[in-house]
JSON list of C-alpha atoms in Angstrom, two decimals:
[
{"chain": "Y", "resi": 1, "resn": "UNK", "atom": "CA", "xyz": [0.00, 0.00, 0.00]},
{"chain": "Y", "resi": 2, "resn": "UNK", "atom": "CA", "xyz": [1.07, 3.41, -0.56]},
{"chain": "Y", "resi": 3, "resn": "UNK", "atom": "CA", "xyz": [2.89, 5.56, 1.54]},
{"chain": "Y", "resi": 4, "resn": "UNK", "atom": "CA", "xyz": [1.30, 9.02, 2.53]},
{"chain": "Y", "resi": 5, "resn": "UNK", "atom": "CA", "xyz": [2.50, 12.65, 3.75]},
{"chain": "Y", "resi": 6, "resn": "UNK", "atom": "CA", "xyz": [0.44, 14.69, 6.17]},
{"chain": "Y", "resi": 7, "resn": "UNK", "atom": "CA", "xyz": [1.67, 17.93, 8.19]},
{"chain": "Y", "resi": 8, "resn": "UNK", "atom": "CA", "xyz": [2.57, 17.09, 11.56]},
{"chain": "Y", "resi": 9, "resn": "UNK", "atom": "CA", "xyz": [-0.01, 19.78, 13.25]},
{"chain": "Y", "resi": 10, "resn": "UNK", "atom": "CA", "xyz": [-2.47, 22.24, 12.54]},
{"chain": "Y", "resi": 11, "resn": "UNK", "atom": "CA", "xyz": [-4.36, 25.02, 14.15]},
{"chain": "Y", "resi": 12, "resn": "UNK", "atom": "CA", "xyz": [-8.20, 25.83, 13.13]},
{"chain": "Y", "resi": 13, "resn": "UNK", "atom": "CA", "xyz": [-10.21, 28.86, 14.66]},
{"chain": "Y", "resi": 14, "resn": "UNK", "atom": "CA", "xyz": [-13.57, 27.56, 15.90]},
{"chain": "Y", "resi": 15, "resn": "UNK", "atom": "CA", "xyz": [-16.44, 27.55, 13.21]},
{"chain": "Y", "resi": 16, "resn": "UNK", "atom": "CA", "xyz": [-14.27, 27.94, 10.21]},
{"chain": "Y", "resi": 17, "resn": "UNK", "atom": "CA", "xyz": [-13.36, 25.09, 7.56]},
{"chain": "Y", "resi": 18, "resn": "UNK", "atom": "CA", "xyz": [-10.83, 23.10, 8.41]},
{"chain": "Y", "resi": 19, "resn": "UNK", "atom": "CA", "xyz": [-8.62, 21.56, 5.59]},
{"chain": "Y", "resi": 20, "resn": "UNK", "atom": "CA", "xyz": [-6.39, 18.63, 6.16]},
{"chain": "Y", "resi": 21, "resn": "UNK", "atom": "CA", "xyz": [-4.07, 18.17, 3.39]},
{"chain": "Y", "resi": 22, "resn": "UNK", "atom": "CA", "xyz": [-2.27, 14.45, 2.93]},
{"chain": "Y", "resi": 23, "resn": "UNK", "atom": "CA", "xyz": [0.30, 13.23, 0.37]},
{"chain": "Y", "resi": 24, "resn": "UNK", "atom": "CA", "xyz": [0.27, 10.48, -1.45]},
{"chain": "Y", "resi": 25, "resn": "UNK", "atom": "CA", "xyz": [2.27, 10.66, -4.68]},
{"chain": "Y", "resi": 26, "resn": "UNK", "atom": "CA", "xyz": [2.81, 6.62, -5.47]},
{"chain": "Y", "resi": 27, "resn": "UNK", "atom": "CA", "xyz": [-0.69, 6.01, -5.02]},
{"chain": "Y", "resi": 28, "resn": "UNK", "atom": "CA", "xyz": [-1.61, 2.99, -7.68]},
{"chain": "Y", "resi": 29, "resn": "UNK", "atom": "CA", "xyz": [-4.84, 2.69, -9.78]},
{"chain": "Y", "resi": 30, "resn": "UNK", "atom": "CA", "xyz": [-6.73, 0.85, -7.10]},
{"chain": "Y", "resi": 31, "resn": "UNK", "atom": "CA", "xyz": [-6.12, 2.22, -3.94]},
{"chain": "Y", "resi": 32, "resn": "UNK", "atom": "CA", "xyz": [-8.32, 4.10, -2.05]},
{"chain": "Y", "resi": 33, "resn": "UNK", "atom": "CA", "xyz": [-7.96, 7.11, 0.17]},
{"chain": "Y", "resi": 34, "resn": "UNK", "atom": "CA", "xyz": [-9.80, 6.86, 3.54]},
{"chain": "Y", "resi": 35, "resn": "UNK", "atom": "CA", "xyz": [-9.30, 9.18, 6.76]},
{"chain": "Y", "resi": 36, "resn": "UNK", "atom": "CA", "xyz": [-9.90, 8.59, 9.97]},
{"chain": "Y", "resi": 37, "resn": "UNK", "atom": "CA", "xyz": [-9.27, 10.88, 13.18]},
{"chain": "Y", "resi": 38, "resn": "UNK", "atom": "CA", "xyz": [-8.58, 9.79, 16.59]},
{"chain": "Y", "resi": 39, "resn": "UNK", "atom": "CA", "xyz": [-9.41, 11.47, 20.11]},
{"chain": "Y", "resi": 40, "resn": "UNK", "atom": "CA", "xyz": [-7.82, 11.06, 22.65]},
{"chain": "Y", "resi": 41, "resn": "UNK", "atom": "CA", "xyz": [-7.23, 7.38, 24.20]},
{"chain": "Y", "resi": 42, "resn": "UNK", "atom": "CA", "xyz": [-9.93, 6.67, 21.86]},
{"chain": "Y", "resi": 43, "resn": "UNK", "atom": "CA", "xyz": [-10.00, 4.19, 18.96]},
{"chain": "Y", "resi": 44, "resn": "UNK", "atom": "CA", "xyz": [-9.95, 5.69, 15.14]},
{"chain": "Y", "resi": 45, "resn": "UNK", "atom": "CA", "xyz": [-13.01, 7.16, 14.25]},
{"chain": "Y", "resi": 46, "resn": "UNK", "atom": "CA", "xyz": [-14.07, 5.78, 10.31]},
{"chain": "Y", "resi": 47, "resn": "UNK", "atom": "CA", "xyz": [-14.68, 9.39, 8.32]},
{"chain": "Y", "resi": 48, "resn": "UNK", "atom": "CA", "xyz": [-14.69, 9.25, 4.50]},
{"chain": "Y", "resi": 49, "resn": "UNK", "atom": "CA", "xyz": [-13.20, 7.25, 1.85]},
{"chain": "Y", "resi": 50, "resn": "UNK", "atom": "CA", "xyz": [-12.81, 7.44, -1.47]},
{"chain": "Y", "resi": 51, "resn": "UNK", "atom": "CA", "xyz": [-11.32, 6.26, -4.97]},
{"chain": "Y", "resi": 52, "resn": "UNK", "atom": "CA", "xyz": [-11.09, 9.26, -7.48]},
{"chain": "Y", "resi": 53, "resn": "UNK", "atom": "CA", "xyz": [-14.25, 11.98, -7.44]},
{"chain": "Y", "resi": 54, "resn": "UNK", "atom": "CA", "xyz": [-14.95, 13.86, -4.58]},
{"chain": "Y", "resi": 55, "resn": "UNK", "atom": "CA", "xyz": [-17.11, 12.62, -1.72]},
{"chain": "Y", "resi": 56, "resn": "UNK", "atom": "CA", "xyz": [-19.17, 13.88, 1.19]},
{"chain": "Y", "resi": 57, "resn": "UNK", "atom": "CA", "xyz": [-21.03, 12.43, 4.35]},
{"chain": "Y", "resi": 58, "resn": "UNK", "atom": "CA", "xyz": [-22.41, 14.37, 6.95]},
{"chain": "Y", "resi": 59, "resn": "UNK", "atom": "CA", "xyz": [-19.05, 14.62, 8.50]},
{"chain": "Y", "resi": 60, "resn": "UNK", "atom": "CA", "xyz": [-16.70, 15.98, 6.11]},
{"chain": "Y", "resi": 61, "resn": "UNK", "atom": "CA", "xyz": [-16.21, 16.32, 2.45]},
{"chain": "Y", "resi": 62, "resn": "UNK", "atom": "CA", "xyz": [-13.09, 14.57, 0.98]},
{"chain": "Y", "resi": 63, "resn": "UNK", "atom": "CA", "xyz": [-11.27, 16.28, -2.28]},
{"chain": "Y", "resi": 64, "resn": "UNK", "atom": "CA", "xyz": [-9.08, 14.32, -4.43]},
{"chain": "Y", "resi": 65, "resn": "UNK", "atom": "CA", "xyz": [-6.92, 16.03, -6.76]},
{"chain": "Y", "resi": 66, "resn": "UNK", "atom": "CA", "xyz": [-7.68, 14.64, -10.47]},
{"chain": "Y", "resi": 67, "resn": "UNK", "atom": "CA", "xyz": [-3.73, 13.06, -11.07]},
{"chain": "Y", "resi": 68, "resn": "UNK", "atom": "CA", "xyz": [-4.68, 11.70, -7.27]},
{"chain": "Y", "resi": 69, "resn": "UNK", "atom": "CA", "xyz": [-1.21, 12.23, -5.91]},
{"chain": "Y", "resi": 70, "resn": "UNK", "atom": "CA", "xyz": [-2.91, 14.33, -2.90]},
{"chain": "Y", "resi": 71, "resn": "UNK", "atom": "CA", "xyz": [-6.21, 14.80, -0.89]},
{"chain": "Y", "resi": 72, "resn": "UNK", "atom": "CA", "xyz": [-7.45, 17.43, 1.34]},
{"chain": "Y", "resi": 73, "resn": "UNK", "atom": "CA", "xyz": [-9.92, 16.56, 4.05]},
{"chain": "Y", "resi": 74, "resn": "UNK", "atom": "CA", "xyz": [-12.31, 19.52, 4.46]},
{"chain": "Y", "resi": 75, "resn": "UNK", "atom": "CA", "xyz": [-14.47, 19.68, 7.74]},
{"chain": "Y", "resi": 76, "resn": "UNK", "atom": "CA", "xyz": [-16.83, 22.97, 7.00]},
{"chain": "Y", "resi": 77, "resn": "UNK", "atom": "CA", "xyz": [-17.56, 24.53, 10.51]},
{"chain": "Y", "resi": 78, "resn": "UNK", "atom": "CA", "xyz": [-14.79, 22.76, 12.75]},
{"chain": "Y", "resi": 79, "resn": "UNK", "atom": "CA", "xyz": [-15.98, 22.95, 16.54]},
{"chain": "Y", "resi": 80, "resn": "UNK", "atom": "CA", "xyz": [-13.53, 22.00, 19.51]},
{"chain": "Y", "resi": 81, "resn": "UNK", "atom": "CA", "xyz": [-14.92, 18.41, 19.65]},
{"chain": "Y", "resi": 82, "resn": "UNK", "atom": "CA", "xyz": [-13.27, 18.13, 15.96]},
{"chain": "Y", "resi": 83, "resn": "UNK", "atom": "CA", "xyz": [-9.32, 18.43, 17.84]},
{"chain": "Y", "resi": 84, "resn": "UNK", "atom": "CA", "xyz": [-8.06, 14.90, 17.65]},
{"chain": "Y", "resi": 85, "resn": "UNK", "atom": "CA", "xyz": [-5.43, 13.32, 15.23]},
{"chain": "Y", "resi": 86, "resn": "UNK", "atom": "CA", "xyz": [-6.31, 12.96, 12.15]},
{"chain": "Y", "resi": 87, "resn": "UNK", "atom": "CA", "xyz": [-4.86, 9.76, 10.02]},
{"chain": "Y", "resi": 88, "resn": "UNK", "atom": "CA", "xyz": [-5.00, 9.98, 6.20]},
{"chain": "Y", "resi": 89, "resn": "UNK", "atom": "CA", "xyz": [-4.54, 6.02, 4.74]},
{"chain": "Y", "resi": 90, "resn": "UNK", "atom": "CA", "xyz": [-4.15, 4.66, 1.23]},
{"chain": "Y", "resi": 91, "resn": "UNK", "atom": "CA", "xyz": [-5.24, 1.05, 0.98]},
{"chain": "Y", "resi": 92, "resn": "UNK", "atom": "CA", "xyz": [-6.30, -1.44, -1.83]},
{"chain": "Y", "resi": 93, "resn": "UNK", "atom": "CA", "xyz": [-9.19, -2.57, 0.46]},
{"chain": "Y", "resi": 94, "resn": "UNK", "atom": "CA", "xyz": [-6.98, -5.93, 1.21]},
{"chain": "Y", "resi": 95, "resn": "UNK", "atom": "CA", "xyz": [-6.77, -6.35, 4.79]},
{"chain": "Y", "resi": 96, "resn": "UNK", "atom": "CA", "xyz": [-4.22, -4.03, 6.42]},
{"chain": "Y", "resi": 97, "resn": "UNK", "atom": "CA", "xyz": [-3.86, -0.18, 6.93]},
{"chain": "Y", "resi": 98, "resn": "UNK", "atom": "CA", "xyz": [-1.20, 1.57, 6.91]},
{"chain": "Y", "resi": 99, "resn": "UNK", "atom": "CA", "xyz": [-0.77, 4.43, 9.79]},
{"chain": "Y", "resi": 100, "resn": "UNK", "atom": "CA", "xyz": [1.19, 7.45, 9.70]},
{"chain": "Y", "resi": 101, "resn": "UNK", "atom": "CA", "xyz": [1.87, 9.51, 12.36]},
{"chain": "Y", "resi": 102, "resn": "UNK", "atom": "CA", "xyz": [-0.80, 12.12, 11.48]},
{"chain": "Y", "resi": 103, "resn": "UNK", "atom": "CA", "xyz": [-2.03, 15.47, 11.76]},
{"chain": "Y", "resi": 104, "resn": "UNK", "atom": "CA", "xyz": [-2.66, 16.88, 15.23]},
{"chain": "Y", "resi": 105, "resn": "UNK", "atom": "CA", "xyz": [-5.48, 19.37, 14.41]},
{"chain": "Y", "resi": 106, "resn": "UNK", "atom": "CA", "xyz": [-6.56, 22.09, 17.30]},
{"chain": "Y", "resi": 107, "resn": "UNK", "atom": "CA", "xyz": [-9.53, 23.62, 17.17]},
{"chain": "Y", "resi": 108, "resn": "UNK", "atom": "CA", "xyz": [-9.15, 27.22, 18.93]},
{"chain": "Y", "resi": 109, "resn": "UNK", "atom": "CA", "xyz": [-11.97, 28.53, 20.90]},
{"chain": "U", "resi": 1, "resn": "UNK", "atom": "CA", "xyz": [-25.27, -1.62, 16.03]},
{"chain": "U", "resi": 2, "resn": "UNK", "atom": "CA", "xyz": [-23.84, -1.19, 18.99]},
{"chain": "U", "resi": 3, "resn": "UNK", "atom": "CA", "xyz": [-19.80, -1.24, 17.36]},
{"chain": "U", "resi": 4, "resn": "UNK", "atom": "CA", "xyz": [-16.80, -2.88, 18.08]},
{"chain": "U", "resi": 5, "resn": "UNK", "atom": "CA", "xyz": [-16.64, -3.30, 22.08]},
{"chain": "U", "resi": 6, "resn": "UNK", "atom": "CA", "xyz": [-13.04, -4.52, 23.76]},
{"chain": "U", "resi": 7, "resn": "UNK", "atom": "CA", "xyz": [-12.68, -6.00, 27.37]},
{"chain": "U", "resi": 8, "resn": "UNK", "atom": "CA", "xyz": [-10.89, -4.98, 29.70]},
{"chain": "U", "resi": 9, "resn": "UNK", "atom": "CA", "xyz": [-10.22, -0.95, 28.71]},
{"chain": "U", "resi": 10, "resn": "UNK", "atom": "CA", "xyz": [-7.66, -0.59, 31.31]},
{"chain": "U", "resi": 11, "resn": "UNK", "atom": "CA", "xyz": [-5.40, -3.36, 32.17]},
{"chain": "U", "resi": 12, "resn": "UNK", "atom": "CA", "xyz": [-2.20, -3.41, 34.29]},
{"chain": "U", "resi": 13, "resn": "UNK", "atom": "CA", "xyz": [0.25, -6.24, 35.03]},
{"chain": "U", "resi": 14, "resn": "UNK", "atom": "CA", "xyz": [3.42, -6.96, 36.26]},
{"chain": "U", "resi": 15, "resn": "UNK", "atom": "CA", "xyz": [6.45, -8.45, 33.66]},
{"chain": "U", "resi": 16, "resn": "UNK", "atom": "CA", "xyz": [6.31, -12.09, 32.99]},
{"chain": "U", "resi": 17, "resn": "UNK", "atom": "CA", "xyz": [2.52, -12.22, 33.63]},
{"chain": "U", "resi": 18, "resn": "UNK", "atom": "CA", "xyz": [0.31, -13.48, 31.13]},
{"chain": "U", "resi": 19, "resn": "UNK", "atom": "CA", "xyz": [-2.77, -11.21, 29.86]},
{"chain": "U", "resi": 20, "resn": "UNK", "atom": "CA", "xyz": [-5.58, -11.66, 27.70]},
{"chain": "U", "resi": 21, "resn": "UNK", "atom": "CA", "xyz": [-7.79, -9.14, 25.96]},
{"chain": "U", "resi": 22, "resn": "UNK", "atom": "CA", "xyz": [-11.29, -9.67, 24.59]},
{"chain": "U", "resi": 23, "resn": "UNK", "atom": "CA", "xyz": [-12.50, -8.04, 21.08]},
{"chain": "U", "resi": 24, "resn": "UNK", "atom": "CA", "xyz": [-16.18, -8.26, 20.22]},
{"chain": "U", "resi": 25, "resn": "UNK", "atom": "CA", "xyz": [-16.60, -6.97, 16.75]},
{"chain": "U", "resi": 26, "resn": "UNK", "atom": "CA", "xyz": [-20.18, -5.76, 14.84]},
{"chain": "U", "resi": 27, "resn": "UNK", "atom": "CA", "xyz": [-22.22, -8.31, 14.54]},
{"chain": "U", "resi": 28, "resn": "UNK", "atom": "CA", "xyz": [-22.36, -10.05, 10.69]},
{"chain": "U", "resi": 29, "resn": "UNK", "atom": "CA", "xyz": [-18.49, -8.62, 10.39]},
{"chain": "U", "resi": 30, "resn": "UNK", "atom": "CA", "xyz": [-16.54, -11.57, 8.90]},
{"chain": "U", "resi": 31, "resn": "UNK", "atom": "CA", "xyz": [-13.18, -10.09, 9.20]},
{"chain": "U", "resi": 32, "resn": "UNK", "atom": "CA", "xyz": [-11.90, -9.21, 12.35]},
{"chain": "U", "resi": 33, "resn": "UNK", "atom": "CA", "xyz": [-8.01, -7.22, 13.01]},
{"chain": "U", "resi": 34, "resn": "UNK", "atom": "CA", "xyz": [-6.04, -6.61, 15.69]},
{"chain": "U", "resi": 35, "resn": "UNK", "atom": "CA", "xyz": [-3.58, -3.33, 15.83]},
{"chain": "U", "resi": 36, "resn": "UNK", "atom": "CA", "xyz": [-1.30, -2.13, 18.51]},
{"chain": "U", "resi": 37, "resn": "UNK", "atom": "CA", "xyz": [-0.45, 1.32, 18.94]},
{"chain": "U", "resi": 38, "resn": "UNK", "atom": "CA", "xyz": [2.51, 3.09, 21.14]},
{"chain": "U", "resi": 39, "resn": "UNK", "atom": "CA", "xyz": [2.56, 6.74, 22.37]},
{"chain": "U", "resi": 40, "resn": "UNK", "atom": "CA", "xyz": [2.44, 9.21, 19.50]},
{"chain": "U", "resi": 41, "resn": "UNK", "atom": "CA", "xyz": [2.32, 6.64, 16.91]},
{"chain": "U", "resi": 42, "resn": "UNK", "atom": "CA", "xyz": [-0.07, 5.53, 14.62]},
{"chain": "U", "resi": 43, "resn": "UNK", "atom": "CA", "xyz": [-1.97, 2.18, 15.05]},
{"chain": "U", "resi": 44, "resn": "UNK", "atom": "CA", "xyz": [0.66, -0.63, 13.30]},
{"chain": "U", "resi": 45, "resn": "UNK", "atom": "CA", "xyz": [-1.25, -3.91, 12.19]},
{"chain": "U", "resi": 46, "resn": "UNK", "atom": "CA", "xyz": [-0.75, -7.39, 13.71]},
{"chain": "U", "resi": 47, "resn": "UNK", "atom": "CA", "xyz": [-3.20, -9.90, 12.64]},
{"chain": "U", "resi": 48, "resn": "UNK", "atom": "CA", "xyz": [-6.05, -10.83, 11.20]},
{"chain": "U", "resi": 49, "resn": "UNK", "atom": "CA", "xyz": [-9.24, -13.23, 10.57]},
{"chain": "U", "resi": 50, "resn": "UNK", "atom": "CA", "xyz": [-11.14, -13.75, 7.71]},
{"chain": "U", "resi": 51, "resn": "UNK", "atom": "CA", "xyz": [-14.19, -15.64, 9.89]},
{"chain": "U", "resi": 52, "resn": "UNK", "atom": "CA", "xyz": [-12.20, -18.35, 12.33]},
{"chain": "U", "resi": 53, "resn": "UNK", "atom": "CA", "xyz": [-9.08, -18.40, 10.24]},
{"chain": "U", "resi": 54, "resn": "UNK", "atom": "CA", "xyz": [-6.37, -16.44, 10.72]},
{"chain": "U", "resi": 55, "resn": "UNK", "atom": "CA", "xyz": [-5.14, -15.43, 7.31]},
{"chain": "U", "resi": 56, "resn": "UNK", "atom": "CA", "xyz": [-1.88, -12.60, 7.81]},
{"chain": "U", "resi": 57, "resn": "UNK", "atom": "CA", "xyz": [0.31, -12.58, 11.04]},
{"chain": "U", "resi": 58, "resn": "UNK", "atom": "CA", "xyz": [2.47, -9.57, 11.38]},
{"chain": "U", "resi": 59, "resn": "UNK", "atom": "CA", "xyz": [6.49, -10.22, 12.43]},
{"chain": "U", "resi": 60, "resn": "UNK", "atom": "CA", "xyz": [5.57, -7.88, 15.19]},
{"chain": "U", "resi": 61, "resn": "UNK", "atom": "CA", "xyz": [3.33, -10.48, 16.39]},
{"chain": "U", "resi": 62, "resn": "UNK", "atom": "CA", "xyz": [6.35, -12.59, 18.29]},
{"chain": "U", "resi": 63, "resn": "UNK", "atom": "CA", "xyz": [6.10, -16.02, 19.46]},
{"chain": "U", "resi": 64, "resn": "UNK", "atom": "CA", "xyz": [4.80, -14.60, 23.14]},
{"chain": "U", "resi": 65, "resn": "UNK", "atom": "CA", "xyz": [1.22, -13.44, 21.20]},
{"chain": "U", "resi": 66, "resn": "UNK", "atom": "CA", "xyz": [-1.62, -15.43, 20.01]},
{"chain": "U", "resi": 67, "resn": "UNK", "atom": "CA", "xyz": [-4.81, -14.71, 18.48]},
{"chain": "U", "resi": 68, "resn": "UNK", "atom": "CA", "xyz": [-7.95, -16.62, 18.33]},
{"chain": "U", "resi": 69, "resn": "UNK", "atom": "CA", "xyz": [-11.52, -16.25, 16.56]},
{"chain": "U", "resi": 70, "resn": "UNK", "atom": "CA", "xyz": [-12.92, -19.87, 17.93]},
{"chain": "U", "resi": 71, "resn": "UNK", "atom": "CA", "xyz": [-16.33, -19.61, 15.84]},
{"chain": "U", "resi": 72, "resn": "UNK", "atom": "CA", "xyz": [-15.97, -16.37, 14.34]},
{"chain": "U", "resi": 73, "resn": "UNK", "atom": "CA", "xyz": [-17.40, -14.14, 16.21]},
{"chain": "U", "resi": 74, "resn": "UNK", "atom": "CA", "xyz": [-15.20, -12.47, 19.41]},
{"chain": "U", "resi": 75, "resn": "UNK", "atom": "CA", "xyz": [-11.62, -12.96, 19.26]},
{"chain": "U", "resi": 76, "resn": "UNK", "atom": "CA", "xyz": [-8.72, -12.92, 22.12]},
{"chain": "U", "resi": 77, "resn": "UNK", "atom": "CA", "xyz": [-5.30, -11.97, 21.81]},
{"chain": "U", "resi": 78, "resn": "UNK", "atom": "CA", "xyz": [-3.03, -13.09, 24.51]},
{"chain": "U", "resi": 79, "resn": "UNK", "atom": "CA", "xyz": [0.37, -12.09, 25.58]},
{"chain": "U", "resi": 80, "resn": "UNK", "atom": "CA", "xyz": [2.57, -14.36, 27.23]},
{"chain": "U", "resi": 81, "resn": "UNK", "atom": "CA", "xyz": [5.64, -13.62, 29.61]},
{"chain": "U", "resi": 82, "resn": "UNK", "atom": "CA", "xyz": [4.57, -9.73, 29.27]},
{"chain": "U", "resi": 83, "resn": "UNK", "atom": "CA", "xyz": [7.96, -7.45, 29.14]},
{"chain": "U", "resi": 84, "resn": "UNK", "atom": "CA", "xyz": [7.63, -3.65, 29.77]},
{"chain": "U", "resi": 85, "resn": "UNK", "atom": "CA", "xyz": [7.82, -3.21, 25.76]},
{"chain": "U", "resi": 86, "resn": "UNK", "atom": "CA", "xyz": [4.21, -4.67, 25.60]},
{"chain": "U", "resi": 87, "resn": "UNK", "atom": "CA", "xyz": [2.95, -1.40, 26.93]},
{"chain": "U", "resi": 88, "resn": "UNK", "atom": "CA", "xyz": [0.55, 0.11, 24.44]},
{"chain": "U", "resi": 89, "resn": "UNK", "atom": "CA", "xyz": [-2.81, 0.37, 23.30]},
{"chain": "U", "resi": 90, "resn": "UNK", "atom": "CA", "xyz": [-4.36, -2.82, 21.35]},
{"chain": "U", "resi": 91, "resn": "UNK", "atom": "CA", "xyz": [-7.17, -1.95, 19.13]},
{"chain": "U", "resi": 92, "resn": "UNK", "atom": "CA", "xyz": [-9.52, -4.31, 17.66]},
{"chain": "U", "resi": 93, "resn": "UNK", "atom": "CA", "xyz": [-11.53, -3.28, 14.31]},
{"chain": "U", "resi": 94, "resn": "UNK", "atom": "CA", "xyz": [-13.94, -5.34, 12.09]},
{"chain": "U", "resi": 95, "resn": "UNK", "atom": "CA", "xyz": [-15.43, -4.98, 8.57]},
{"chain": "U", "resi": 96, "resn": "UNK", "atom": "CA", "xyz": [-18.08, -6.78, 6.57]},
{"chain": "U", "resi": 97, "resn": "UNK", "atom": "CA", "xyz": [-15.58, -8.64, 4.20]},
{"chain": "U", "resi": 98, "resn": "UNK", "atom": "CA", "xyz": [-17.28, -7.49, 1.16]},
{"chain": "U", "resi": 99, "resn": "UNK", "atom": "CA", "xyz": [-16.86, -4.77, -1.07]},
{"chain": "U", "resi": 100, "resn": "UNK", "atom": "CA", "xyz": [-19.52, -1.39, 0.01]},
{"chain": "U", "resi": 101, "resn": "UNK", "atom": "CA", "xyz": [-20.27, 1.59, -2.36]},
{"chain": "U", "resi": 102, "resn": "UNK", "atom": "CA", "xyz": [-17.21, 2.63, -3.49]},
{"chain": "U", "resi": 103, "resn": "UNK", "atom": "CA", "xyz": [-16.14, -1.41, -3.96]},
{"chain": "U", "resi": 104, "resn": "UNK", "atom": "CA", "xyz": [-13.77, -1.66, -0.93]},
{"chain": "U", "resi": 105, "resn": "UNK", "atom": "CA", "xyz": [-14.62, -2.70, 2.78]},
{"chain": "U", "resi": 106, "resn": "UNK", "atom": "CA", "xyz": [-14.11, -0.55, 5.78]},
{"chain": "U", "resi": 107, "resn": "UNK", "atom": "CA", "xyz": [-12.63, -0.81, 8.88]},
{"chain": "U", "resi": 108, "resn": "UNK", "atom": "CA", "xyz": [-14.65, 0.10, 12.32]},
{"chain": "U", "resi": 109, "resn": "UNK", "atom": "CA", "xyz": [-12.57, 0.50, 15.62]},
{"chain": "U", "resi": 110, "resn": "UNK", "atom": "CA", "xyz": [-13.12, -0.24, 18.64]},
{"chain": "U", "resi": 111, "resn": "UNK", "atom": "CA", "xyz": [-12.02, 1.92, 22.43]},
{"chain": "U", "resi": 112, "resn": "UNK", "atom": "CA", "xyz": [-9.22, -0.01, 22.77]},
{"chain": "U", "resi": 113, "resn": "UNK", "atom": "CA", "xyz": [-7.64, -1.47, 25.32]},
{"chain": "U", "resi": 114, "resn": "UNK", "atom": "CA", "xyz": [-4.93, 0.21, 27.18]},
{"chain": "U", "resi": 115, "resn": "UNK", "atom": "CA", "xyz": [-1.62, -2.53, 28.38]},
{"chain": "U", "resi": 116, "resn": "UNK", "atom": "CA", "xyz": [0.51, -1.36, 31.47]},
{"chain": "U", "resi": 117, "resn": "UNK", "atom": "CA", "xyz": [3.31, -3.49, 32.28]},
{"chain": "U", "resi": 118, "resn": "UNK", "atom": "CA", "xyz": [5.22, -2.58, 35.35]}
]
């Protein structure tokens, strides 16, 4: 599975968009993109997914850039319950992800 | 639905003690994996069951671990001999086995449960 790049941290002012950006230039024809986020001591939290066009669910909306070597997660109106770590994962849809470290986003009140 | 629940959250031993964790995935989930995950890393994959078998062992999973899914429902994972290393957080997740929407299966999470060894 492919490897991916996301900024260590990021800061987001309360009720504004936040956008999570993640690398992932060697991605292959059949991988998909997924993100999940993590709070504290918590397990990962399942967000979006997806494979090439751009997808939404009631908890964020997921871009994919067309040659899709990179992805921004967008979450429209972050609130402080949205700080966690968020983990952006390439994956064939075989068995096993592949964790990075992360972004650790704060949400400032 | 009532998602992927673990047993015990919290568990501390002492080294060379033997532990045992339970994972209960969603119900109708044929796959079941296990992850462990140390302080300000990212989960890293150890095993997993397609139904009762176990199909891919990670090398982190040493000769002191062992997984079970006896009829393919819950699952254990046990830890033998426990060393101070063993301290993490082991995370069980499940997923349907078949391809969703977007043709690939995803993977739910449970809490977690939190290894201390002393």
């Amino acid at each position: 599975d492919a490897k991916t790049t996301q900024p260590p941290s990021m800061d987001c002012a309360e009720g504004r968009a936040a956008n999570l950006p993640c690398n992932h230039s060697t991605i292959s024809g059949n991988e998909y993109v997924y993100w999940y986020r993590q709070i504290h001591s918590q397990g990962p939290q399942y967000i979006i997914h997806g494979l090439k066009n751009n997808e939404t669910n009631e908890m964020a909306s997921l871009i994919i850039t067309e040659d899709r070597k990179s992805s921004t997660l967008i979450l429209p109106h972050a609130t402080l319950r949205d700080t966690a770590v968020y983990y952006c994962i390439v994956t064939s849809g075989t068995y096993k992800y592949i964790f990075g470290t992360g972004t650790r986003l704060k949400v400032l009140a | 639905d009532t998602g992927v629940s673990q047993d015990p959250r919290h568990k501390i031993t002492k080294r060379g003690q033997n532990v045992t964790f339970r994972c209960d995935p969603i119900s109708e989930h044929n796959r079941l994996y296990w992850y462990r995950q140390t302080l300000g890393q990212g989960p890293e994959f150890l095993t997993y069951f397609q139904n009762e078998a176990q199909l891919e062992k990670s090398r982190l999973l040493s000769d002191r671990f062992s997984a079970e899914r006896p009829k393919g429902s819950f699952s254990t994972l046990e830890i033998q001999r426990t060393e101070q290393g063993d301290s993490a957080m082991y995370l069980c997740a499940s997923s349907t086995g078949t391809s969703g929407r977007l043709g690939t299966d995803t993977q739910y999470f449970g809490p977690g449960t939190r290894l201390t060894v002393l």
